[in-house]
CSV table of C-alpha atoms and ligand atoms in Angstrom, one decimal:
chain,number,residue,atom,x,y,z
A,28,MET,CA,-9.0,81.7,-42.2
A,29,ASN,CA,-6.7,80.8,-39.6
A,30,LEU,CA,-3.7,81.7,-38.7
A,31,ALA,CA,-1.7,78.9,-40.5
A,32,ASN,CA,-3.5,79.5,-43.8
A,33,ALA,CA,-2.9,83.3,-42.9
A,34,LEU,CA,0.6,82.9,-42.7
A,35,GLU,CA,1.4,81.1,-45.8
A,36,ASP,CA,-0.5,83.2,-48.0
A,37,ALA,CA,1.4,85.9,-45.9
A,38,ARG,CA,5.0,83.9,-47.0
A,39,ALA,CA,3.7,83.3,-50.8
A,40,ARG,CA,2.8,87.0,-51.7
A,41,TYR,CA,6.1,88.6,-49.7
A,42,ARG,CA,7.6,85.3,-52.1
A,43,ALA,CA,5.8,87.2,-55.2
A,44,ARG,CA,6.6,90.9,-54.3
A,45,ASN,CA,10.5,90.1,-53.9
A,46,PRO,CA,11.4,87.8,-56.7
A,47,ALA,CA,15.4,89.7,-56.7
A,48,SER,CA,16.0,89.0,-52.8
A,49,GLU,CA,14.7,84.6,-54.2
A,50,ARG,CA,17.4,85.0,-56.5
A,51,GLN,CA,20.0,86.5,-54.8
A,52,LEU,CA,20.0,84.5,-52.0
A,53,ALA,CA,19.7,81.0,-54.5
A,54,GLY,CA,22.7,82.0,-56.2
A,55,ALA,CA,25.2,83.7,-53.4
A,56,ALA,CA,23.9,80.0,-51.7
A,57,ALA,CA,26.7,78.6,-54.7
A,58,HIS,CA,29.5,80.1,-53.0
A,59,LEU,CA,28.2,81.0,-49.0
A,60,PRO,CA,25.7,78.0,-46.8
A,61,GLY,CA,22.2,78.6,-47.6
A,62,GLY,CA,23.7,82.2,-49.2
A,63,ASN,CA,24.0,83.9,-45.6
A,64,THR,CA,27.2,84.9,-43.5
A,65,ARG,CA,25.0,85.9,-40.5
A,66,SER,CA,22.7,84.0,-39.2
A,67,VAL,CA,20.6,86.5,-37.9
A,68,LEU,CA,19.7,87.6,-41.2
A,69,PHE,CA,17.9,84.5,-42.2
A,70,PHE,CA,14.4,84.1,-42.1
A,71,PRO,CA,12.0,82.1,-44.4
A,72,PRO,CA,11.6,81.4,-47.0
A,73,PHE,CA,14.0,84.1,-47.9
A,74,PRO,CA,15.3,87.2,-46.4
A,75,LEU,CA,15.0,90.5,-48.4
A,76,THR,CA,18.3,92.1,-49.8
A,77,MET,CA,18.7,95.7,-49.4
A,78,VAL,CA,20.4,97.2,-52.1
A,79,ARG,CA,20.2,101.2,-50.9
A,80,GLY,CA,20.3,103.2,-47.8
A,81,GLU,CA,19.8,106.8,-46.8
A,82,GLY,CA,18.1,108.3,-43.4
A,83,CYS,CA,16.7,106.3,-41.2
A,84,ARG,CA,14.9,104.2,-45.1
A,85,LEU,CA,16.3,101.7,-47.1
A,86,TRP,CA,15.0,100.3,-50.6
A,87,ASP,CA,15.6,97.1,-51.8
A,88,ALA,CA,16.9,94.6,-54.8
A,89,ASP,CA,13.5,94.4,-56.1
A,90,GLY,CA,12.7,98.1,-55.7
A,91,HIS,CA,10.1,98.6,-52.8
A,92,GLY,CA,11.6,101.4,-50.1
A,93,TYR,CA,10.9,100.8,-46.3
A,94,ILE,CA,11.6,102.6,-43.1
A,95,ASP,CA,13.8,101.3,-41.6
A,96,ALA,CA,13.4,100.2,-38.2
A,97,LEU,CA,16.0,97.4,-38.0
A,98,GLY,CA,19.1,99.8,-37.4
A,99,GLU,CA,21.5,97.2,-38.0
A,100,PHE,CA,20.4,95.4,-34.7
A,101,THR,CA,21.4,99.2,-32.8
A,102,ALA,CA,24.7,99.2,-34.4
A,103,GLY,CA,22.9,101.7,-37.8
A,104,LEU,CA,22.5,104.8,-34.0
A,105,TYR,CA,23.8,106.9,-37.3
A,106,GLY,CA,21.7,105.9,-39.8
A,107,HIS,CA,22.7,105.4,-43.1
A,108,SER,CA,24.2,109.5,-44.4
A,109,ASN,CA,25.5,111.1,-41.6
A,110,PRO,CA,27.7,113.9,-43.2
A,111,VAL,CA,29.4,114.1,-40.0
A,112,ILE,CA,30.9,110.5,-40.5
A,113,ARG,CA,31.0,110.7,-44.1
A,114,GLN,CA,33.1,113.1,-44.1
A,115,ALA,CA,35.8,112.0,-41.2
A,116,ILE,CA,35.5,108.5,-43.4
A,117,THR,CA,36.9,110.3,-46.7
A,118,GLY,CA,38.4,112.5,-44.4
A,119,ALA,CA,41.1,109.4,-42.7
A,120,LEU,CA,40.6,107.5,-46.4
A,121,ALA,CA,42.6,110.5,-47.7
A,122,ASP,CA,45.3,110.1,-45.1
A,123,GLY,CA,46.3,106.1,-46.0
A,124,LEU,CA,43.8,103.8,-45.0
A,125,THR,CA,46.6,101.0,-43.7
A,126,LEU,CA,49.0,103.1,-42.0
A,127,SER,CA,50.5,99.8,-39.8
A,128,SER,CA,50.7,101.7,-36.7
A,129,HIS,CA,49.8,103.5,-33.7
A,130,THR,CA,47.6,106.4,-35.0
A,131,ARG,CA,46.6,110.1,-32.9
A,132,ARG,CA,42.4,108.6,-33.2
A,133,GLU,CA,42.6,105.1,-31.3
A,134,ALA,CA,43.6,107.1,-28.0
A,135,ASP,CA,41.2,110.2,-29.0
A,136,LEU,CA,38.5,107.5,-29.0
A,137,ALA,CA,39.6,105.9,-26.1
A,138,ALA,CA,39.2,109.3,-24.5
A,139,GLU,CA,35.9,110.0,-25.6
A,140,ILE,CA,34.4,106.9,-23.6
A,141,HIS,CA,36.3,107.1,-20.9
A,142,ARG,CA,34.4,110.1,-20.2
A,143,ARG,CA,30.9,108.7,-21.1
A,144,PHE,CA,32.5,105.7,-19.8
A,145,PRO,CA,34.1,106.3,-16.1
A,146,SER,CA,34.4,102.9,-15.0
A,147,MET,CA,36.5,102.0,-17.7
A,148,ALA,CA,40.0,104.0,-16.4
A,149,LEU,CA,41.6,101.3,-19.3
A,150,MET,CA,40.2,100.2,-22.9
A,151,ARG,CA,41.3,97.9,-25.8
A,152,PHE,CA,39.7,97.8,-29.0
A,153,THR,CA,38.5,94.3,-30.9
A,154,ASN,CA,36.6,94.1,-34.1
A,155,SER,CA,33.2,93.3,-32.4
A,156,GLY,CA,31.0,93.2,-29.7
A,157,THR,CA,31.5,88.9,-30.0
A,158,GLU,CA,35.6,88.8,-29.5
A,159,ALA,CA,35.3,92.4,-26.8
A,160,SER,CA,33.1,89.9,-24.6
A,161,MET,CA,36.0,87.1,-25.2
A,162,LEU,CA,38.7,88.9,-24.2
A,163,ALA,CA,36.8,90.1,-21.5
A,164,ILE,CA,36.1,86.4,-20.0
A,165,ALA,CA,39.7,85.7,-21.0
A,166,LEU,CA,40.7,88.6,-18.8
A,167,ALA,CA,38.4,87.1,-15.7
A,168,GLN,CA,40.1,84.2,-16.0
A,169,VAL,CA,43.1,85.2,-16.0
A,170,HIS,CA,43.2,87.6,-13.3
A,171,THR,CA,41.3,85.0,-10.6
A,172,GLY,CA,43.3,81.9,-12.0
A,173,ARG,CA,39.5,80.4,-12.0
A,174,ARG,CA,37.5,79.3,-15.1
A,175,LYS,CA,33.8,79.0,-14.4
A,176,VAL,CA,31.9,81.8,-15.9
A,177,LEU,CA,27.8,82.9,-14.1
A,178,VAL,CA,26.1,84.0,-17.7
A,179,PHE,CA,22.0,83.8,-17.7
A,180,ASP,CA,19.2,81.3,-19.7
A,181,GLY,CA,18.6,83.8,-23.1
A,182,ALA,CA,21.9,86.0,-22.8
A,183,TYR,CA,24.1,86.7,-25.8
A,184,HIS,CA,27.7,87.9,-25.8
A,185,GLY,CA,28.7,86.7,-29.0
A,186,GLY,CA,28.2,85.0,-31.7
A,187,VAL,CA,30.2,81.9,-29.5
A,188,LEU,CA,28.4,83.2,-26.1
A,189,SER,CA,25.3,82.3,-26.6
A,190,PHE,CA,21.8,81.1,-24.5
A,191,GLY,CA,19.3,80.9,-25.8
A,192,GLY,CA,17.3,78.0,-26.4
A,193,GLY,CA,19.6,76.2,-24.4
A,194,GLY,CA,23.2,77.2,-25.3
A,195,SER,CA,24.8,77.4,-28.9
A,196,PRO,CA,27.0,73.9,-29.7
A,197,ILE,CA,29.9,76.6,-31.1
A,198,ASN,CA,30.3,78.1,-27.5
A,199,LEU,CA,33.4,78.8,-26.6
A,200,PRO,CA,34.5,75.2,-24.4
A,201,HIS,CA,34.9,77.5,-20.6
A,202,PRO,CA,32.5,75.3,-17.6
A,203,TYR,CA,28.8,77.2,-17.2
A,204,VAL,CA,26.6,78.1,-15.3
A,205,VAL,CA,23.3,79.1,-15.9
A,206,ALA,CA,21.2,81.0,-14.0
A,207,PRO,CA,17.7,82.4,-14.1
A,208,TYR,CA,17.3,86.5,-15.4
A,209,ASN,CA,15.6,88.2,-13.0
A,210,ASP,CA,16.1,85.8,-10.1
A,211,LEU,CA,18.2,87.1,-7.6
A,212,PRO,CA,18.1,84.3,-5.0
A,213,ALA,CA,18.6,81.3,-7.6
A,214,VAL,CA,21.6,82.8,-8.4
A,215,ALA,CA,22.7,83.8,-5.1
A,216,ALA,CA,22.3,80.2,-4.9
A,217,LEU,CA,24.4,79.4,-7.7
A,218,VAL,CA,26.7,82.0,-6.6
A,219,GLU,CA,27.0,79.7,-2.8
A,220,ALA,CA,27.5,76.9,-4.5
A,221,HIS,CA,30.2,77.5,-7.2
A,222,GLY,CA,31.7,80.5,-5.9
A,223,PRO,CA,35.0,79.6,-5.3
A,224,GLU,CA,36.0,79.0,-9.1
A,225,LEU,CA,33.6,81.8,-10.4
A,226,ALA,CA,36.1,83.7,-12.7
A,227,ALA,CA,33.3,85.7,-13.8
A,228,ILE,CA,29.6,87.2,-13.4
A,229,VAL,CA,28.5,88.1,-16.8
A,230,VAL,CA,25.4,90.0,-17.9
A,231,GLU,CA,23.0,92.2,-20.1
A,232,PRO,CA,21.3,95.3,-18.2
A,233,VAL,CA,18.5,94.6,-20.5
A,234,LEU,CA,18.4,91.2,-22.3
A,235,GLY,CA,18.7,92.3,-26.2
A,236,ALA,CA,18.3,88.9,-27.8
A,237,GLY,CA,16.4,87.4,-25.4
A,238,GLY,CA,13.7,89.5,-25.8
A,239,CYS,CA,14.7,93.5,-25.1
A,240,ILE,CA,13.6,92.8,-20.5
A,241,PRO,CA,14.8,94.7,-18.8
A,242,GLY,CA,16.7,93.8,-15.6
A,243,ASP,CA,15.7,94.8,-12.5
A,244,PRO,CA,17.8,97.8,-10.2
A,245,ASP,CA,18.0,95.7,-7.5
A,246,PHE,CA,18.9,92.4,-9.5
A,247,LEU,CA,21.7,93.7,-11.2
A,248,HIS,CA,23.0,95.2,-7.8
A,249,GLY,CA,21.9,92.4,-6.1
A,250,LEU,CA,25.3,90.4,-8.7
A,251,ARG,CA,27.5,93.6,-8.8
A,252,ALA,CA,27.7,92.5,-4.7
A,253,LEU,CA,27.4,88.6,-5.1
A,254,ALA,CA,30.4,88.9,-7.7
A,255,ALA,CA,32.7,90.9,-5.2
A,256,ARG,CA,31.9,88.7,-2.0
A,257,CYS,CA,33.0,86.0,-4.1
A,258,GLY,CA,36.3,87.7,-5.7
A,259,ALA,CA,34.5,87.4,-9.3
A,260,VAL,CA,34.8,89.8,-12.0
A,261,PHE,CA,32.1,91.5,-12.9
A,262,ILE,CA,31.7,92.0,-16.3
A,263,LEU,CA,28.4,94.4,-17.9
A,264,ASP,CA,27.7,93.4,-21.4
A,265,GLU,CA,26.6,96.8,-22.6
A,266,ILE,CA,27.5,96.1,-26.5
A,267,GLN,CA,23.5,97.3,-26.7
A,268,THR,CA,22.6,99.3,-23.6
A,269,SER,CA,25.0,101.9,-23.7
A,270,ARG,CA,22.9,103.8,-26.2
A,271,LEU,CA,20.3,104.1,-23.2
A,272,SER,CA,21.9,106.7,-22.6
A,273,PRO,CA,24.7,109.3,-22.9
A,274,GLY,CA,26.6,106.9,-20.1
A,275,GLY,CA,25.3,103.5,-20.7
A,276,LEU,CA,22.4,101.9,-18.5
A,277,GLN,CA,25.6,101.6,-15.6
A,278,ALA,CA,25.1,105.7,-15.4
A,279,VAL,CA,21.6,105.5,-14.8
A,280,LEU,CA,22.3,102.7,-12.5
A,281,GLY,CA,25.0,103.7,-10.9
A,282,LEU,CA,26.3,100.3,-11.2
A,283,THR,CA,30.0,100.3,-11.3
A,284,PRO,CA,31.1,96.7,-13.1
A,285,ASP,CA,34.9,95.8,-13.2
A,286,LEU,CA,35.0,95.4,-17.1
A,287,THR,CA,32.7,97.1,-19.5
A,288,LEU,CA,31.5,95.6,-23.4
A,289,LEU,CA,31.1,98.5,-26.1
A,290,GLY,CA,30.3,97.4,-29.5
A,291,LYS,CA,27.7,98.6,-31.9
A,292,TYR,CA,27.7,102.3,-32.8
A,293,PHE,CA,31.3,103.1,-31.3
A,294,GLY,CA,32.7,102.4,-34.3
A,295,GLY,CA,30.6,104.8,-36.3
A,296,GLY,CA,28.4,102.6,-37.6
A,297,LEU,CA,32.1,100.6,-39.3
A,298,SER,CA,32.4,97.2,-37.5
A,299,PHE,CA,34.1,98.2,-33.5
A,300,GLY,CA,34.6,96.1,-29.9
A,301,ALA,CA,35.6,97.6,-27.0
A,302,PHE,CA,36.4,95.6,-23.4
A,303,GLY,CA,37.7,98.0,-20.1
A,304,GLY,CA,37.2,99.3,-17.4
A,305,ARG,CA,39.9,98.8,-13.3
A,306,ALA,CA,42.8,99.7,-14.4
A,307,GLU,CA,45.0,97.4,-12.5
A,308,LEU,CA,42.8,94.1,-14.6
A,309,MET,CA,43.0,96.3,-17.7
A,310,ALA,CA,47.0,96.8,-17.5
A,311,ARG,CA,47.8,93.5,-17.4
A,312,PHE,CA,47.6,94.5,-21.3
A,313,ASP,CA,50.0,97.0,-20.6
A,314,PRO,CA,53.4,95.8,-22.9
A,315,ARG,CA,55.6,97.8,-21.0
A,316,GLN,CA,55.2,95.0,-18.7
A,317,PRO,CA,57.1,92.1,-18.5
A,318,GLY,CA,54.7,89.0,-18.4
A,319,ALA,CA,52.0,91.3,-20.7
A,320,LEU,CA,49.2,89.5,-22.2
A,321,GLY,CA,49.4,90.2,-25.4
A,322,HIS,CA,45.8,91.1,-27.9
A,323,ALA,CA,46.7,91.6,-31.3
A,324,GLY,CA,44.4,92.3,-33.2
A,325,THR,CA,44.6,93.3,-37.3
A,326,PHE,CA,42.5,95.8,-37.4
A,327,ASN,CA,42.2,96.5,-34.1
A,328,ASN,CA,42.8,100.7,-33.9
A,329,ASN,CA,41.4,100.2,-37.4
A,330,VAL,CA,41.5,103.5,-39.5
A,331,LEU,CA,38.0,104.1,-40.2
A,332,SER,CA,35.9,102.9,-37.4
A,333,MET,CA,39.1,105.1,-35.1
A,334,ALA,CA,37.8,107.7,-37.4
A,335,ALA,CA,34.1,107.2,-37.8
A,336,GLY,CA,33.4,106.5,-33.9
A,337,LEU,CA,35.8,109.6,-33.0
A,338,ALA,CA,33.5,112.4,-35.3
A,339,GLY,CA,30.3,110.6,-34.0
A,340,LEU,CA,31.0,110.6,-30.6
A,341,GLU,CA,32.3,114.1,-30.2
A,342,GLN,CA,30.1,116.1,-33.2
A,343,VAL,CA,26.9,113.6,-33.6
A,344,LEU,CA,25.6,112.1,-30.5
A,345,THR,CA,25.6,114.9,-27.9
A,346,PRO,CA,23.3,113.9,-24.7
A,347,GLN,CA,20.3,116.1,-25.8
A,348,ALA,CA,20.3,113.8,-29.2
A,349,LEU,CA,21.0,110.9,-27.3
A,350,ASN,CA,18.1,111.5,-24.8
A,351,ASP,CA,15.4,112.6,-27.8
A,352,LEU,CA,15.7,109.5,-29.3
A,353,ASN,CA,15.1,107.2,-26.7
A,354,GLN,CA,12.6,109.6,-24.9
A,355,ARG,CA,11.0,108.9,-29.0
A,356,GLY,CA,11.1,105.1,-28.4
A,357,ASP,CA,9.6,105.6,-25.1
A,358,ARG,CA,6.6,106.9,-26.8
A,359,LEU,CA,6.7,104.7,-29.7
A,360,ARG,CA,6.6,102.1,-27.5
A,361,GLU,CA,3.3,102.8,-26.0
A,362,ARG,CA,1.7,103.4,-29.2
A,363,LEU,CA,1.9,100.1,-30.9
A,364,ASN,CA,1.3,98.9,-27.6
A,365,ALA,CA,-2.7,101.4,-27.4
A,366,VAL,CA,-2.6,99.9,-30.9
A,367,LEU,CA,-2.6,96.5,-29.8
A,368,ALA,CA,-4.4,96.2,-26.6
A,369,THR,CA,-7.5,98.8,-28.4
A,370,ALA,CA,-7.6,95.9,-30.6
A,371,ASP,CA,-7.6,92.9,-28.4
A,372,VAL,CA,-4.5,91.7,-29.6
A,373,PRO,CA,-2.2,89.6,-27.0
A,374,ALA,CA,1.0,90.8,-28.0
A,375,HIS,CA,3.3,93.5,-26.7
A,376,PHE,CA,6.4,95.0,-26.8
A,377,ALA,CA,9.0,95.1,-24.3
A,378,GLY,CA,12.0,97.2,-24.0
A,379,VAL,CA,13.2,100.4,-22.8
A,380,GLY,CA,13.9,103.6,-25.3
A,381,SER,CA,15.2,103.2,-27.9
A,382,VAL,CA,15.2,99.4,-28.3
A,383,MET,CA,12.3,96.8,-28.0
A,384,ASN,CA,10.6,93.5,-29.6
A,385,LEU,CA,7.1,92.1,-30.8
A,386,HIS,CA,6.3,89.3,-28.3
A,387,GLY,CA,2.8,87.0,-29.4
A,388,LEU,CA,1.5,87.2,-25.5
A,389,PRO,CA,0.2,90.2,-23.8
A,390,GLY,CA,3.1,91.5,-21.2
A,391,PRO,CA,5.1,92.1,-19.1
A,392,VAL,CA,8.1,89.5,-19.6
A,393,ARG,CA,10.7,89.3,-16.9
A,394,ARG,CA,13.0,86.4,-18.5
A,395,PRO,CA,12.6,84.4,-21.3
A,396,ALA,CA,11.2,81.0,-20.2
A,397,ASP,CA,8.2,83.9,-19.9
A,398,LEU,CA,8.1,83.4,-23.6
A,399,ALA,CA,7.5,80.0,-23.9
A,400,GLY,CA,3.9,80.4,-24.1
A,401,ALA,CA,4.0,83.1,-27.4
A,402,ASN,CA,2.0,82.3,-30.0
A,403,HIS,CA,5.1,82.5,-33.0
A,404,ALA,CA,2.5,82.4,-36.1
A,405,LEU,CA,1.6,86.2,-35.0
A,406,ARG,CA,4.3,87.6,-34.7
A,407,GLU,CA,5.4,86.2,-38.0
A,408,LEU,CA,2.8,86.9,-39.6
A,409,LEU,CA,2.5,90.8,-38.2
A,410,PHE,CA,6.3,90.7,-39.8
A,411,PHE,CA,5.4,90.7,-43.3
A,412,ASP,CA,2.5,92.7,-42.7
A,413,LEU,CA,4.5,95.5,-41.7
A,414,LEU,CA,7.4,94.7,-44.4
A,415,GLU,CA,4.4,94.8,-46.8
A,416,ARG,CA,3.2,98.4,-45.7
A,417,GLY,CA,6.9,99.2,-46.3
A,418,VAL,CA,8.4,98.9,-42.4
A,419,TYR,CA,11.6,97.0,-42.1
A,420,LEU,CA,12.6,95.3,-38.7
A,421,ALA,CA,13.8,92.1,-38.0
A,422,PHE,CA,12.1,88.9,-38.3
A,423,ARG,CA,12.2,87.8,-34.7
A,424,GLY,CA,10.9,91.2,-34.4
A,425,PHE,CA,13.7,93.8,-32.9
A,426,ILE,CA,13.3,96.8,-33.7
A,427,ALA,CA,15.8,100.1,-32.4
A,428,LEU,CA,15.7,103.4,-33.4
A,429,SER,CA,18.8,105.2,-35.7
A,430,LEU,CA,18.7,109.5,-35.0
A,431,PRO,CA,17.2,110.4,-38.8
A,432,PHE,CA,13.8,108.1,-37.2
A,433,ASP,CA,12.5,111.1,-36.5
A,434,ASP,CA,8.6,111.0,-34.7
A,435,ALA,CA,7.2,111.0,-38.7
A,436,ALA,CA,8.8,108.3,-39.3
A,437,CYS,CA,7.3,106.8,-35.6
A,438,ASP,CA,4.0,107.9,-37.0
A,439,THR,CA,4.5,106.2,-40.1
A,440,LEU,CA,5.6,102.5,-38.0
A,441,VAL,CA,2.2,102.9,-35.6
A,442,GLY,CA,0.4,103.5,-38.3
A,443,ALA,CA,0.9,100.4,-40.5
A,444,LEU,CA,0.9,98.3,-37.5
A,445,ASP,CA,-3.1,100.2,-36.9
A,446,ASP,CA,-3.9,98.7,-40.5
A,447,ALA,CA,-2.4,96.1,-40.2
A,448,VAL,CA,-4.5,94.9,-37.1
A,449,HIS,CA,-7.4,96.0,-38.6
A,450,ALA,CA,-7.1,94.3,-41.5
A,451,ARG,CA,-6.4,91.0,-40.0
A,452,GLY,CA,-8.8,91.7,-37.6
A,453,ALA,CA,-10.3,88.7,-35.1
A,454,LEU,CA,-7.5,87.0,-36.8
A,455,LEU,CA,-5.3,87.7,-34.3
A,456,ARG,CA,-7.6,88.1,-31.5
A,457,GLY,CA,-6.7,85.4,-28.4
B,6,PLP,C1,24.4,92.0,-25.5
B,6,PLP,C2,25.5,91.8,-26.5
B,6,PLP,N1,27.0,91.3,-26.5
B,6,PLP,C3,27.8,90.8,-27.9
B,6,PLP,C4,27.3,91.2,-29.4
B,6,PLP,C5,28.3,90.7,-30.4
B,6,PLP,O1,28.3,92.0,-30.9
B,6,PLP,P1,28.8,91.7,-32.7
B,6,PLP,O2,28.2,90.7,-32.9
B,6,PLP,O3,29.9,92.7,-32.3
B,6,PLP,O4,30.3,89.8,-32.7
B,6,PLP,C6,26.1,91.8,-29.3
B,6,PLP,C7,25.5,92.0,-30.5
B,6,PLP,O5,23.9,91.8,-31.2
B,6,PLP,C8,25.0,91.9,-28.5
B,6,PLP,O6,23.7,92.5,-28.5
């Protein structure tokens, strides 16, 4: 059997095992395009419908149980049933859901975030990371009086700011300068050419959706210096990487952005985004000032996100808990890579701490272009093999651990990969 036949067979077995998920998608397609309202979740022949989660476990519509290695693409840091978060949500509900006003919680949440991210002298909240990215770029453009935005090939800052595979046709219509990741001389040349017109340099310190590719410290510091030199606003997208240390990667790297983007778990598992940074930039939104910029948003300070986010930061996410989680992730990635290397499978997990991504080629990778020769069929086969063994991860091979994803869950994941690799034998070898 070759890889293509094995994959066809794996898809057929998946279809046979999951009739309720298939029916669910078919029904949903009557009113949602392809049955889907969140593109990242779809994979052929049809994605799973989950019906319940608890701790780091999930159950699908056909009754199969999984360990949840996907962790809601990093937003599910607290797992499914953290008692503190649940209590915060029910407590907030008791005081009224939509207060049509300022509330105490948004100020407390902002103070907690500032304690962890001192570069965010002032901040604003949004409903999603996408919105935070949009507003930070708009602010940079207004502040500098310039239009161009330097971004990186393979970067993802939201559904309308997506630069994988040549960029999305629904991206916001800014004039973009698209640079190669981890290539400071190339960026310096682009800044030389476009500097006086550049409003912002926007970068993820680890390319997340682009494959969990870490940025070199020298590269990231170099970008900071280039932005300062040409007068562009340096925007660090820590929507994923904020979980990699108590103060995000900016604390680890000693990097001070002009604006930081946050999202995901800061809402305690509910919808959330934030952008913030230097006071003189963010003060443009101060409504007490004449000519202030407007940033309305019915749910910017929604009661449940504020309450769940605050409880998570104040009571659950201690520096120790987060550092332990990331160390667990580092150990897990080493073990998974050892399984692949020992069995001579040309694949590896890239990543940092508690986030990682399986690629169908041996590592390391430095930029998305390095993935051009990756064997996607091999990765897809391992994806279906892991699902069948009770491990839920993203179709693109992405994994983000949650706090309840303990050593036993790591053992289960390593065991499932080991079993899959041995069952496939020579088929997976290069
Ligand atoms: C680095 C990064 N920026 C921005 C976003 C967009 O956030 P949201 O999905 O909340 O709009 C994401 C989401 O995956 C992300 O990973």
